[in-house]
mmCIF file of C-alpha atoms in Angstrom:
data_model
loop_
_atom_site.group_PDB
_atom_site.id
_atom_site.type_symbol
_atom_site.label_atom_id
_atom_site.label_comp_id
_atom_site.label_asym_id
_atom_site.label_seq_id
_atom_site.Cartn_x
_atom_site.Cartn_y
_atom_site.Cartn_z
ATOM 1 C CA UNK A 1 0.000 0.000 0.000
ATOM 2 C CA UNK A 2 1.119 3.788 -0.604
ATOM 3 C CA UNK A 3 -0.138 6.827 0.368
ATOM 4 C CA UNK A 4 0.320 10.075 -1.666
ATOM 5 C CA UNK A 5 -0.407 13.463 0.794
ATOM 6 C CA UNK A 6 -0.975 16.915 -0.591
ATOM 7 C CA UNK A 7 -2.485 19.854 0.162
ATOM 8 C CA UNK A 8 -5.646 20.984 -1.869
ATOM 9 C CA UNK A 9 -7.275 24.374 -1.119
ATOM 10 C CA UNK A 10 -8.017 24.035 2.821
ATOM 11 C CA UNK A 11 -7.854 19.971 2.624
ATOM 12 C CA UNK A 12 -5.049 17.753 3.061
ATOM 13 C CA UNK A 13 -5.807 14.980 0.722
ATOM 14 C CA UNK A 14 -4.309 11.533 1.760
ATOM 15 C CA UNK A 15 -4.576 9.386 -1.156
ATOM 16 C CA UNK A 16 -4.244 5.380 -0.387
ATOM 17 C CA UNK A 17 -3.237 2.422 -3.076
ATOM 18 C CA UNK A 18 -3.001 -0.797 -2.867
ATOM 19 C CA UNK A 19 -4.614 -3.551 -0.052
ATOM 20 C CA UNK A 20 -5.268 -1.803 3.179
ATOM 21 C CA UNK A 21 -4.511 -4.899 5.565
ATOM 22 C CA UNK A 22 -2.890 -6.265 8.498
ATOM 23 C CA UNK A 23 0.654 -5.698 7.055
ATOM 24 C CA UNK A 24 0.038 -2.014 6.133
ATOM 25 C CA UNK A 25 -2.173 -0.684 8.086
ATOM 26 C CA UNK A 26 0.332 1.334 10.409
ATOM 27 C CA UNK A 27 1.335 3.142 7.487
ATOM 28 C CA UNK A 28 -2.252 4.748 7.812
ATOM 29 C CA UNK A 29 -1.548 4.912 11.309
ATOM 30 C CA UNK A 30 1.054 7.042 11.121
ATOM 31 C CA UNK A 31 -0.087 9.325 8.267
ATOM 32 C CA UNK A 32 -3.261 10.040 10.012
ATOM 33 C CA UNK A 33 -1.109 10.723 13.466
ATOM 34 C CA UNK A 34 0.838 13.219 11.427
ATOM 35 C CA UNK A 35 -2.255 15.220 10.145
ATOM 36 C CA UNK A 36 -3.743 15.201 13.674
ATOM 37 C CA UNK A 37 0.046 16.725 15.199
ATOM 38 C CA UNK A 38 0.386 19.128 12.430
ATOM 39 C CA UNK A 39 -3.221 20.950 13.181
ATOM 40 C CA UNK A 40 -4.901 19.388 9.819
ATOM 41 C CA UNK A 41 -8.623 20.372 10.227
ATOM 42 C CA UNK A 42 -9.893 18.916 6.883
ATOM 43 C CA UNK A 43 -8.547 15.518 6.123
ATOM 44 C CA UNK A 44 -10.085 13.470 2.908
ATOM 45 C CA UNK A 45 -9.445 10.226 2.367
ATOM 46 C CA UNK A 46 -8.999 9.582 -1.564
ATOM 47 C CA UNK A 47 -9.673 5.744 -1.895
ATOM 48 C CA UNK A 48 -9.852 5.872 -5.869
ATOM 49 C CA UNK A 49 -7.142 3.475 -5.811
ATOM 50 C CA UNK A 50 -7.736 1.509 -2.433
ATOM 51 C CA UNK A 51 -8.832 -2.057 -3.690
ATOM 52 C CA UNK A 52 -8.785 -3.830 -0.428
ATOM 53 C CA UNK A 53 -9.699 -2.919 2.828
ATOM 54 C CA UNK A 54 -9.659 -5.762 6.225
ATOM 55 C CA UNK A 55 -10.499 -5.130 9.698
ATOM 56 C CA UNK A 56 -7.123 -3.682 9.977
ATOM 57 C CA UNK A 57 -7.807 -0.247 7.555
ATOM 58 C CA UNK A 58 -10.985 -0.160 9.143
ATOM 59 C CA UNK A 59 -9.529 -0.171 12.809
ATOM 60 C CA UNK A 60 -7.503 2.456 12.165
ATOM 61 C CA UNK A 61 -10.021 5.020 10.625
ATOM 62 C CA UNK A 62 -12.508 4.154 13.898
ATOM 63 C CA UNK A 63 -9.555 4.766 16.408
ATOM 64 C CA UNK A 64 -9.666 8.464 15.452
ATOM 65 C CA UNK A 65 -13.311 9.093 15.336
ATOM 66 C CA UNK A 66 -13.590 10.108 18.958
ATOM 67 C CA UNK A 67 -10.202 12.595 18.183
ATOM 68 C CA UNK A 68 -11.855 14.246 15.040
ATOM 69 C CA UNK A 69 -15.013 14.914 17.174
ATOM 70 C CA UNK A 70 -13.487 15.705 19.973
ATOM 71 C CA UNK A 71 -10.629 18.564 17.797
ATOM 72 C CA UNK A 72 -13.309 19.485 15.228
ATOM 73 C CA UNK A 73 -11.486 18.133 12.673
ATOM 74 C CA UNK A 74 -13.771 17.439 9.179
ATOM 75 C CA UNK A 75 -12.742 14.224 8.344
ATOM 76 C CA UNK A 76 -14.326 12.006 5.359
ATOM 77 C CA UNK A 77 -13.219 9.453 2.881
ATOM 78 C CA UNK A 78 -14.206 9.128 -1.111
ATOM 79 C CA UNK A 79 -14.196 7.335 -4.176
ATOM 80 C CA UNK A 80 -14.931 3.686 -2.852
ATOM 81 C CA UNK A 81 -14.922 1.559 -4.829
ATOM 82 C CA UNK A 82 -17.874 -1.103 -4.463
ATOM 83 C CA UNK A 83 -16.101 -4.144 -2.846
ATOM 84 C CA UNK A 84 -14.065 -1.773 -0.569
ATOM 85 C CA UNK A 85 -17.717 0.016 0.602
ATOM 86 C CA UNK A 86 -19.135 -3.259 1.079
ATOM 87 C CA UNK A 87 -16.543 -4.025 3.865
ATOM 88 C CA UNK A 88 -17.848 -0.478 5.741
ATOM 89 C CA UNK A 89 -21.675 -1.767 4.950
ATOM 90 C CA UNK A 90 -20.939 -5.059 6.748
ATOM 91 C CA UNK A 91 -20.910 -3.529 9.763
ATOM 92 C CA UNK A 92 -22.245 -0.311 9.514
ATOM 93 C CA UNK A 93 -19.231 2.087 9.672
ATOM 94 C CA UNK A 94 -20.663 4.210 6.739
ATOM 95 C CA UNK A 95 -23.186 5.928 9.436
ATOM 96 C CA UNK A 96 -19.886 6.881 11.447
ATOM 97 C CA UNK A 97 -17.323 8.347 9.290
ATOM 98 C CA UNK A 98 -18.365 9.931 6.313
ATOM 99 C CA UNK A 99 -18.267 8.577 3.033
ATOM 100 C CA UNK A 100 -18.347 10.617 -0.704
ATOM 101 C CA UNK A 101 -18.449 9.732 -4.234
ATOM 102 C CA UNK A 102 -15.950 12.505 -4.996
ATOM 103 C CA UNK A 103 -13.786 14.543 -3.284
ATOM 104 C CA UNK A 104 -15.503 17.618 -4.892
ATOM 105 C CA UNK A 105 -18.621 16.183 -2.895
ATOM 106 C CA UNK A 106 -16.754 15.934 -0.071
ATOM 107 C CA UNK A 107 -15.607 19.835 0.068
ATOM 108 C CA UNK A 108 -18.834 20.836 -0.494
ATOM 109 C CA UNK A 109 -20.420 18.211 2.159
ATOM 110 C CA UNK A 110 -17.980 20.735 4.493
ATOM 111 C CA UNK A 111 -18.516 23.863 2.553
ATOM 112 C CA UNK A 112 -22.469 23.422 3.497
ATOM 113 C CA UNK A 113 -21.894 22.018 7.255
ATOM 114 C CA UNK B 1 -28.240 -35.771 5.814
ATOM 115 C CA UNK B 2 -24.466 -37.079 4.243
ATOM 116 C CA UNK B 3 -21.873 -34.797 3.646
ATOM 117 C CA UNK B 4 -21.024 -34.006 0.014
ATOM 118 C CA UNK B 5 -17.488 -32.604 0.567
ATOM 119 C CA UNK B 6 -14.809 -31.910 -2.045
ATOM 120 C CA UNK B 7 -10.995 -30.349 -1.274
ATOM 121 C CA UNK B 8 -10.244 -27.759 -3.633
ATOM 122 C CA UNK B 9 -7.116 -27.321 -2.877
ATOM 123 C CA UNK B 10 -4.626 -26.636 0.277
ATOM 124 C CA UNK B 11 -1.819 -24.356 0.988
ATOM 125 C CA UNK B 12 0.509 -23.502 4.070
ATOM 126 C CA UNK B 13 1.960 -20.380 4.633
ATOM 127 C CA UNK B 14 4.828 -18.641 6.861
ATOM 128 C CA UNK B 15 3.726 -16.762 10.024
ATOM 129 C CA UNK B 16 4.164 -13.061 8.590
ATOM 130 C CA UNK B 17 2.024 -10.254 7.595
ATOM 131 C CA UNK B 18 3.304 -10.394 4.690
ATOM 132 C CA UNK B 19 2.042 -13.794 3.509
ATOM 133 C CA UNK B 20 -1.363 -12.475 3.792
ATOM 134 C CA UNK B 21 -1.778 -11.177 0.388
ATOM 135 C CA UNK B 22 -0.476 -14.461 -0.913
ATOM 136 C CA UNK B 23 -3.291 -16.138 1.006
ATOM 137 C CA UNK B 24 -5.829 -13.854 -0.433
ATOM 138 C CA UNK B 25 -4.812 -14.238 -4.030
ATOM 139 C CA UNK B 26 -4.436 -17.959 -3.757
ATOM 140 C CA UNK B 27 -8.230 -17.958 -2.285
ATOM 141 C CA UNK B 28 -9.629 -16.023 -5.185
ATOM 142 C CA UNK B 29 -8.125 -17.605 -7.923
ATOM 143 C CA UNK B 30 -9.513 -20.931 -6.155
ATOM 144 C CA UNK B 31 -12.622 -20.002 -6.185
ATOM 145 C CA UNK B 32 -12.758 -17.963 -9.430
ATOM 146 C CA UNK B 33 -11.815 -21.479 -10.837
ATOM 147 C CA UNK B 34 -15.224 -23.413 -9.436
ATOM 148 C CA UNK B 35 -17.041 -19.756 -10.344
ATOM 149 C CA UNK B 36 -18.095 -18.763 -7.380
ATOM 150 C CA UNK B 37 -19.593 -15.336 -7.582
ATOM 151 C CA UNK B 38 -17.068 -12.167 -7.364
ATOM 152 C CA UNK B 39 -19.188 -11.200 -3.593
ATOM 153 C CA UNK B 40 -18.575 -14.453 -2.642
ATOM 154 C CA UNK B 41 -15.384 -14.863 -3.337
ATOM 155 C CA UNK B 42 -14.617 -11.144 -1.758
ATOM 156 C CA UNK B 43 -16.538 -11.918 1.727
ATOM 157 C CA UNK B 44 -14.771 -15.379 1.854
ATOM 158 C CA UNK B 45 -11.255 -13.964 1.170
ATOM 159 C CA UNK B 46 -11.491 -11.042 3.848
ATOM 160 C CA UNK B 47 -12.496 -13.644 6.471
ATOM 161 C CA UNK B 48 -9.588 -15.773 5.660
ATOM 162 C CA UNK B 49 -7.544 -12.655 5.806
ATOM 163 C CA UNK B 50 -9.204 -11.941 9.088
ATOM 164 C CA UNK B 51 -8.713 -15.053 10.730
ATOM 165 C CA UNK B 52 -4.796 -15.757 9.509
ATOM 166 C CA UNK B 53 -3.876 -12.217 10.603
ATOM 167 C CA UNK B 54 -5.706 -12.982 14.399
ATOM 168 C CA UNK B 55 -3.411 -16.005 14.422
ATOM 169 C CA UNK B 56 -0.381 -14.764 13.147
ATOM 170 C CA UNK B 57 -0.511 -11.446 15.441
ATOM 171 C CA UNK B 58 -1.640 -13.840 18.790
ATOM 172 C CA UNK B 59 -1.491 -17.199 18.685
ATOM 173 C CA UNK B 60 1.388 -17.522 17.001
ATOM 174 C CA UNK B 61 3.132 -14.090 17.925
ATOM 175 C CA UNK B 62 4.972 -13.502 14.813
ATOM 176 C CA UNK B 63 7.352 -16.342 14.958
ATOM 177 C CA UNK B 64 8.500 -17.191 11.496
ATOM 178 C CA UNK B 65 9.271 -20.421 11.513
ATOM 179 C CA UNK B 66 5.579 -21.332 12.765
ATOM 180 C CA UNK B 67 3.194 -22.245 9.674
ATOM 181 C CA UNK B 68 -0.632 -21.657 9.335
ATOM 182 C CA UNK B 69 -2.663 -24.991 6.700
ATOM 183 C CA UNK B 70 -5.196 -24.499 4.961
ATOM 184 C CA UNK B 71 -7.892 -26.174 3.063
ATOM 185 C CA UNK B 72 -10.625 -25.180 0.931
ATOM 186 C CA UNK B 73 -13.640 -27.819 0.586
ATOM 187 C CA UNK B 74 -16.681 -27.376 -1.919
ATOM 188 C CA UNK B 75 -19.461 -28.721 0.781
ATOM 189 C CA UNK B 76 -23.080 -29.346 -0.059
ATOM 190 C CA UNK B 77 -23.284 -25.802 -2.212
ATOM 191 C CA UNK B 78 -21.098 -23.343 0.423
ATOM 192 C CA UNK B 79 -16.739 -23.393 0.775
ATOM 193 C CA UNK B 80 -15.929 -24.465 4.172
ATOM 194 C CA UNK B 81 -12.068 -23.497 4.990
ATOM 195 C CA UNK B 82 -10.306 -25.668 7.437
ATOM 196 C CA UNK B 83 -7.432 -23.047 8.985
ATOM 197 C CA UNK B 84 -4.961 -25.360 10.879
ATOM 198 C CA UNK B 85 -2.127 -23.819 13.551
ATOM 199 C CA UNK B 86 -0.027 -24.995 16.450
ATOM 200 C CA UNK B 87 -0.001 -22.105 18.202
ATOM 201 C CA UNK B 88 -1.731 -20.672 21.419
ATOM 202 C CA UNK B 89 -5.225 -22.001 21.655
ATOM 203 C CA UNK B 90 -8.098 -19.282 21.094
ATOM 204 C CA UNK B 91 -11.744 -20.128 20.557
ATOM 205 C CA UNK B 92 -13.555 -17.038 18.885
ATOM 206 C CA UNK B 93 -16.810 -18.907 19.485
ATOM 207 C CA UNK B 94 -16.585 -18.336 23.139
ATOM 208 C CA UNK B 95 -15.044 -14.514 22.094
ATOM 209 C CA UNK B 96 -16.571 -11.481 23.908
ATOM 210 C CA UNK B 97 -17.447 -8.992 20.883
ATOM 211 C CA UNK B 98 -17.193 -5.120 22.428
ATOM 212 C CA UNK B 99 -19.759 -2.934 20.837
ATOM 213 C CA UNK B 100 -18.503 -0.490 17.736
ATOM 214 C CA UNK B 101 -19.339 2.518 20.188
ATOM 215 C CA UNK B 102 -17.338 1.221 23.089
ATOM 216 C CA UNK B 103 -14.200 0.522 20.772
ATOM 217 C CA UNK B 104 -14.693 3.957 19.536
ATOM 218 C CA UNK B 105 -14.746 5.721 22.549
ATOM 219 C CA UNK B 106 -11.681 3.809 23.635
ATOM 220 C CA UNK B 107 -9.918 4.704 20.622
ATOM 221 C CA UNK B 108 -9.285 0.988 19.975
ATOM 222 C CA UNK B 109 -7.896 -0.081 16.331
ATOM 223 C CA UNK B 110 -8.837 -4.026 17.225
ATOM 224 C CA UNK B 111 -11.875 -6.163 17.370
ATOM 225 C CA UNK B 112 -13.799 -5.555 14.557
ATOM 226 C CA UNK B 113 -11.984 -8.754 12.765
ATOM 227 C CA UNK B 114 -13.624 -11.462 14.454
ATOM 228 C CA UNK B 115 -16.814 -9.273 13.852
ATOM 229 C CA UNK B 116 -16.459 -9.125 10.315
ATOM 230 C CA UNK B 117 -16.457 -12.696 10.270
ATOM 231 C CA UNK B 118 -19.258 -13.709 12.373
ATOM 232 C CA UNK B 119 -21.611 -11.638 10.440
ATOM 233 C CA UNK B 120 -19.982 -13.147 6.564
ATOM 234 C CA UNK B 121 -19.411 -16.690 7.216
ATOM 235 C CA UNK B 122 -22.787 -18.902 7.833
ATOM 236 C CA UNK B 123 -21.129 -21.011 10.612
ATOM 237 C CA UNK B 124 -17.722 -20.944 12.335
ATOM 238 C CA UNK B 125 -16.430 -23.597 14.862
ATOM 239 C CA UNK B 126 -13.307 -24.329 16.800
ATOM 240 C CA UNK B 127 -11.490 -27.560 17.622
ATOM 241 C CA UNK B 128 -8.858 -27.541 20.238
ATOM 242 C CA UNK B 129 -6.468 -30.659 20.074
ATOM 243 C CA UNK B 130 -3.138 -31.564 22.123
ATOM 244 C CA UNK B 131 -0.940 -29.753 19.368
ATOM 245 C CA UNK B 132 -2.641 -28.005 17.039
ATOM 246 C CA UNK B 133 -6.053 -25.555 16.656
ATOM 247 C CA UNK B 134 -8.776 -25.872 13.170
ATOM 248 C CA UNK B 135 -10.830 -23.022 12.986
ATOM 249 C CA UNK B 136 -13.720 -24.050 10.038
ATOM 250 C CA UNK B 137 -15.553 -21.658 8.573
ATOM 251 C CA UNK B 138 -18.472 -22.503 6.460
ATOM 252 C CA UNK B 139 -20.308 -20.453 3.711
ATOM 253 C CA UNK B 140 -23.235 -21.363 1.401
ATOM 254 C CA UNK B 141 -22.124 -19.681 -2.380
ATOM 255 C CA UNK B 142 -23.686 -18.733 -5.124
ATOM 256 C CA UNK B 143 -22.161 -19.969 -8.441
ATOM 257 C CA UNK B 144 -21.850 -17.365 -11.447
#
């Protein structure tokens, strides 16, 4: 897995390829430690090119959800693919961090909050 | 009722993280080959995934030289996979699932593996012996 990080308008954009498992999954870790330290307060997930996700990916995104509330920080993922959604779906994770078909839906999910 | 079971195939791998894309290719292309259908195949891989990682992480602590077997069986219309390991006994039958919000609020990255599985897989047991542990996982399939 890789992850590509750059800064568009007000959003960092993390951008993750690859299989999001057990083996990579601190990579995400880390990246999304980084974004918290450095003050990031819109973070999208670009998962165009994710095309697998285990409990592992998915353990890592939940960890944070109680830091984004709890720092205000906008935080929302995008371009699923189908199989990679369907992992969220299974246990309903798509109600707690939110999920966009774009990442020009996801700025303006934030533009209109 | 008899059984109607037929082995697919088998495999062992290494105890890494690493050998867990190896074990999720070799799963797909198994059952791409008997044409079971791509959701299928996708649920059954990730709980494979799920369950080899569990072991590799805890039961067998990431000692390479440990091994993980296992078999894939076509069984009266489902795959059952038979995962086989010496390592510390676990039985994620008896296994107390937190609730999403409780991991959440305690920050937790683990525990939602053994969830994933229980709610994909139709039937999951455990069999402790003297040297070795077979968790069997069971799944009715559709064919494409």
């Amino acid at each position: 897995m890789d992850i590509t990080t750059s800064k568009s308008e007000d959003y960092l954009i993390l951008e993750i390829s690859g299989d999001l498992d057990a083996s990579s999954s601190m990579l995400l870790d880390s990246a999304i430690t980084q974004a918290i330290q450095e003050k990031e307060t819109n973070i999208i997930v670009n998962c165009k090119n994710l095309s697998y996700i285990s409990s592992a990916g998915l353990g890592v995104f939940m960890s944070y959800i109680q830091d984004f509330k709890d720092n205000n920080i906008f935080f929302s993922l995008c371009d699923l693919s189908e199989k990679v959604r369907n992992v969220f779906n299974i246990l309903g994770l798509e109600k707690l961090i939110p999920i966009y078909n774009s990442e020009a839906d996801a700025k303006a999910a934030k533009h209109n909050r | 009722m008899q059984k109607q079971q037929n082995i697919i195939a088998k495999t062992s791998i290494h105890c890494s993280l690493n050998e867990l894309k190896l074990v999720r290719t070799f799963i797909a292309n198994q059952l791409n080959q008997i044409h079971v259908c791509d959701n299928d195949v996708d649920m059954i891989v990730l709980s494979v995934d799920e369950i080899c990682a569990n072991l590799i992480k805890h039961a067998l602590n990431l000692k390479p030289d440990e091994t993980i077997e296992i078999t894939l069986i076509h069984e009266n219309g489902g795959i059952r996979v038979n995962i086989l390991d010496h390592g510390i006994s676990f039985n994620p039958v008896n296994y107390y699932e937190k609730s999403i919000q409780k991991l959440i609020h305690e920050k937790k990255k683990g525990g939602l593996g053994l969830m994933l599985v229980n709610k994909i897989m139709d039937k999951i047991d455990y069999q402790i012996e003297e040297t070795y542990n077979v968790c069997s996982m069971y799944k009715r399939v559709t064919l494409c």
